[in-house]
C-alpha cells in the first residue's frame, strides 16, 4: 500500500478499516479463547443491556468510561447535566450501532469484546482494571497508544470508538455551542421537521 493510500485510510475510517480491526480482534480473541478454554474458563454470551438494543452491559461500562474523556471540554459543567449527556450519547450510540449492517455490527462486537475481556483489555489497551474503575489518565493513555500505534488496525479501532462518541454527541442540539456549530438554518430546520 502506498503512503498516500495509507494516510487516506487513516483519515477515513472505512468499512475496510472496521473489517481489518475485526480480523485482528478475532485472532486475539480466538487465541485467548483457546487459552481460556484449556484453562477451564468459559466466556458467556451476554444479552443486550437493559434499556438498550445493541450494547451489552460491558459495552455500556466501556463507553461510560470513554465518553467523558473523549468529550473533555464539551461536557456540561454540572454533574447531573454531564450524567444526562452521557446517557443521551449512549442512547444515540446504541441506535447508531443498531442501524449498521450485520457484518459491521459483528466487527464492533469483536472490538468491544476485545476491550471488555480482562486479559485482552490489559494486553492491547494497557488498562488492567474494569472500565468502571479506570481513571482518566489510563483512558487517555489507551486512546493515545492506539492513535499512535504502528498497527493500522489499532488506529482504526481508536477512530471507531472516538467517532461513535463524537457523532453521537454532535446529534444532541445542546452540544452544538461547545463545538462552535450555530445550528441548522431556521427555515431548513422548519421545512424538515414539519
Coordinates of C-alpha atoms in Angstrom, one line a residue:
X1 CA 0.0 0.0 0.0
X2 CA 1.5 3.3 -0.9
X3 CA 1.9 6.1 1.6
X4 CA -1.0 8.3 0.2
X5 CA -3.4 5.4 0.3
X6 CA -2.3 4.5 3.9
X7 CA -2.8 8.2 5.0
X8 CA -6.2 8.3 3.4
X9 CA -7.2 5.1 5.2
X10 CA -6.0 6.6 8.5
X11 CA -8.1 9.7 7.9
X12 CA -11.2 7.9 6.7
X13 CA -12.3 5.0 8.9
X14 CA -14.0 3.0 6.2
X15 CA -15.7 -0.3 6.3
X16 CA -12.4 -1.9 5.3
X17 CA -10.7 -0.5 8.4
X18 CA -13.5 -1.8 10.6
X19 CA -13.2 -5.2 9.0
X20 CA -9.5 -5.3 9.4
X21 CA -10.0 -4.4 13.1
X22 CA -12.4 -7.3 13.3
X23 CA -9.9 -9.7 11.9
X24 CA -7.3 -8.7 14.4
X25 CA -9.8 -8.9 17.2
X26 CA -10.9 -12.3 16.0
X27 CA -7.3 -13.6 16.1
X28 CA -6.6 -12.2 19.5
X29 CA -10.0 -13.3 21.0
X30 CA -9.5 -16.7 19.3
X31 CA -6.1 -17.2 20.9
X32 CA -7.4 -16.0 24.3
X33 CA -10.5 -18.1 23.9
X34 CA -8.5 -21.3 23.2
X35 CA -6.2 -20.5 26.2
X36 CA -9.2 -19.8 28.4
X37 CA -10.9 -23.0 27.3
X38 CA -7.8 -25.1 28.0
X39 CA -7.7 -23.4 31.4
X40 CA -11.3 -24.3 32.1
X41 CA -12.7 -20.8 31.7
X42 CA -15.8 -20.2 29.7
X43 CA -17.0 -16.9 28.3
X44 CA -20.7 -16.5 28.4
X45 CA -22.6 -14.7 25.6
X46 CA -24.0 -11.5 27.0
X47 CA -27.5 -10.3 26.4
X48 CA -28.2 -6.8 25.4
X49 CA -28.1 -4.4 28.4
X50 CA -31.4 -3.4 29.9
X51 CA -32.8 -0.3 28.1
X52 CA -30.5 -0.8 25.0
X53 CA -31.0 -2.6 21.7
X54 CA -27.3 -3.3 20.7
X55 CA -24.9 -2.5 23.6
X56 CA -24.3 -5.1 26.3
X57 CA -23.5 -4.4 29.9
X58 CA -19.8 -4.4 29.3
X59 CA -20.1 -2.1 26.3
X60 CA -22.2 0.4 28.3
X61 CA -19.5 0.3 31.0
X62 CA -16.8 0.8 28.4
X63 CA -18.5 3.8 26.9
X64 CA -19.4 5.3 30.3
X65 CA -15.7 5.4 30.9
X66 CA -14.7 6.7 27.5
X67 CA -17.4 9.4 26.9
X68 CA -16.2 12.0 29.5
X69 CA -12.6 11.5 28.3
X70 CA -13.3 11.8 24.6
X71 CA -15.7 14.7 25.1
X72 CA -13.4 16.5 27.6
X73 CA -14.2 20.2 27.4
X74 CA -17.5 19.6 25.6
X75 CA -19.4 18.1 28.6
X76 CA -21.7 20.2 30.7
X77 CA -20.2 21.5 33.9
X78 CA -22.7 20.2 36.4
X79 CA -22.5 16.6 37.4
X80 CA -26.2 16.0 36.8
X81 CA -26.1 17.5 33.3
X82 CA -23.0 15.6 32.5
X83 CA -24.7 12.3 33.6
X84 CA -27.7 13.2 31.4
X85 CA -25.4 14.0 28.4
X86 CA -23.6 10.7 28.9
X87 CA -26.9 8.8 28.9
X88 CA -28.1 10.6 25.8
X89 CA -24.8 9.9 24.0
X90 CA -25.1 6.2 25.0
X91 CA -28.7 6.1 23.7
X92 CA -27.7 7.6 20.4
X93 CA -24.6 5.4 20.1
X94 CA -26.7 2.3 20.7
X95 CA -29.1 3.3 17.9
X96 CA -26.2 4.1 15.6
X97 CA -24.7 0.6 16.1
X98 CA -28.1 -1.0 15.7
X99 CA -28.6 0.7 12.3
X100 CA -25.4 -0.9 10.9
X101 CA -25.5 -3.9 8.7
X102 CA -24.8 -7.3 10.3
X103 CA -21.1 -7.5 9.3
X104 CA -20.0 -4.1 10.8
X105 CA -22.1 -5.0 13.9
X106 CA -20.2 -8.2 14.3
X107 CA -16.9 -6.3 13.9
X108 CA -17.9 -3.8 16.5
X109 CA -18.9 -6.6 18.9
X110 CA -15.5 -8.1 18.4
X111 CA -13.8 -4.8 19.2
X112 CA -16.0 -4.4 22.3
X113 CA -15.2 -8.0 23.4
X114 CA -11.5 -7.3 22.9
X115 CA -11.8 -4.3 25.2
X116 CA -14.1 -5.9 27.7
X117 CA -12.3 -9.2 28.3
X118 CA -9.9 -8.6 31.2
X119 CA -6.8 -10.3 29.7
X120 CA -7.1 -8.7 26.2
X121 CA -8.1 -5.3 27.8
X122 CA -4.8 -5.4 29.8
X123 CA -2.8 -6.7 26.8
X124 CA -4.0 -4.5 24.0
X125 CA -5.3 -1.4 25.8
X126 CA -3.0 -1.3 28.8
X127 CA -5.9 -1.0 31.2
X128 CA -5.6 -3.6 34.0
X129 CA -8.9 -2.7 35.8
X130 CA -12.5 -2.9 34.7
X131 CA -13.6 0.2 32.7
X132 CA -15.7 1.4 35.6
X133 CA -12.6 1.6 37.7
X134 CA -10.3 3.1 35.1
X135 CA -9.1 6.6 35.7
X136 CA -8.9 9.4 33.2
X137 CA -5.1 9.0 32.7
X138 CA -5.5 5.3 32.0
X139 CA -8.1 6.0 29.3
X140 CA -6.1 8.9 27.8
X141 CA -3.1 6.6 27.6
X142 CA -5.1 3.8 26.0
X143 CA -6.5 6.2 23.3
X144 CA -3.1 7.8 22.7
X145 CA -1.5 4.3 22.4
X146 CA -4.0 3.2 19.8
X147 CA -3.9 6.5 17.9
X148 CA -0.1 6.4 17.6
X149 CA 0.3 2.7 17.2
X150 CA 2.2 1.4 14.2
X151 CA -0.7 -1.1 13.7
X152 CA -3.3 0.4 11.4
X153 CA -5.9 -1.8 13.0
X154 CA -5.4 -0.2 16.4
X155 CA -5.5 3.2 14.8
X156 CA -8.9 2.3 13.2
X157 CA -10.2 1.0 16.5
X158 CA -9.4 4.2 18.2
X159 CA -11.1 6.2 15.4
X160 CA -14.1 4.0 15.5
X161 CA -14.5 4.5 19.3
X162 CA -13.9 8.2 19.1
X163 CA -16.1 8.8 16.1
X164 CA -19.0 6.8 17.6
X165 CA -18.9 9.0 20.7
X166 CA -18.3 12.3 18.9
X167 CA -21.0 11.8 16.3
X168 CA -23.5 10.6 18.9
X169 CA -22.7 13.7 20.9
X170 CA -23.0 16.0 17.9
X171 CA -26.5 14.7 17.3
X172 CA -27.6 16.4 20.5
X173 CA -28.6 20.0 19.9
X174 CA -27.3 21.0 23.4
X175 CA -23.8 20.0 22.3
X176 CA -23.7 22.4 19.3
X177 CA -22.5 25.5 21.2
X178 CA -19.4 23.8 22.6
X179 CA -18.5 22.7 19.0
X180 CA -19.0 26.1 17.5
X181 CA -21.9 24.9 15.4
X182 CA -24.6 27.6 15.3
X183 CA -27.3 25.0 14.5
X184 CA -29.2 24.5 11.2
X185 CA -30.7 27.4 9.3
X186 CA -34.2 28.1 10.8
X187 CA -36.1 27.8 7.5
X188 CA -34.3 24.5 6.7
X189 CA -35.0 23.0 10.1
X190 CA -38.6 24.0 9.9
X191 CA -39.0 22.5 6.4
X192 CA -37.6 19.2 7.5
X193 CA -39.4 18.9 10.8
X194 CA -43.0 19.9 9.8

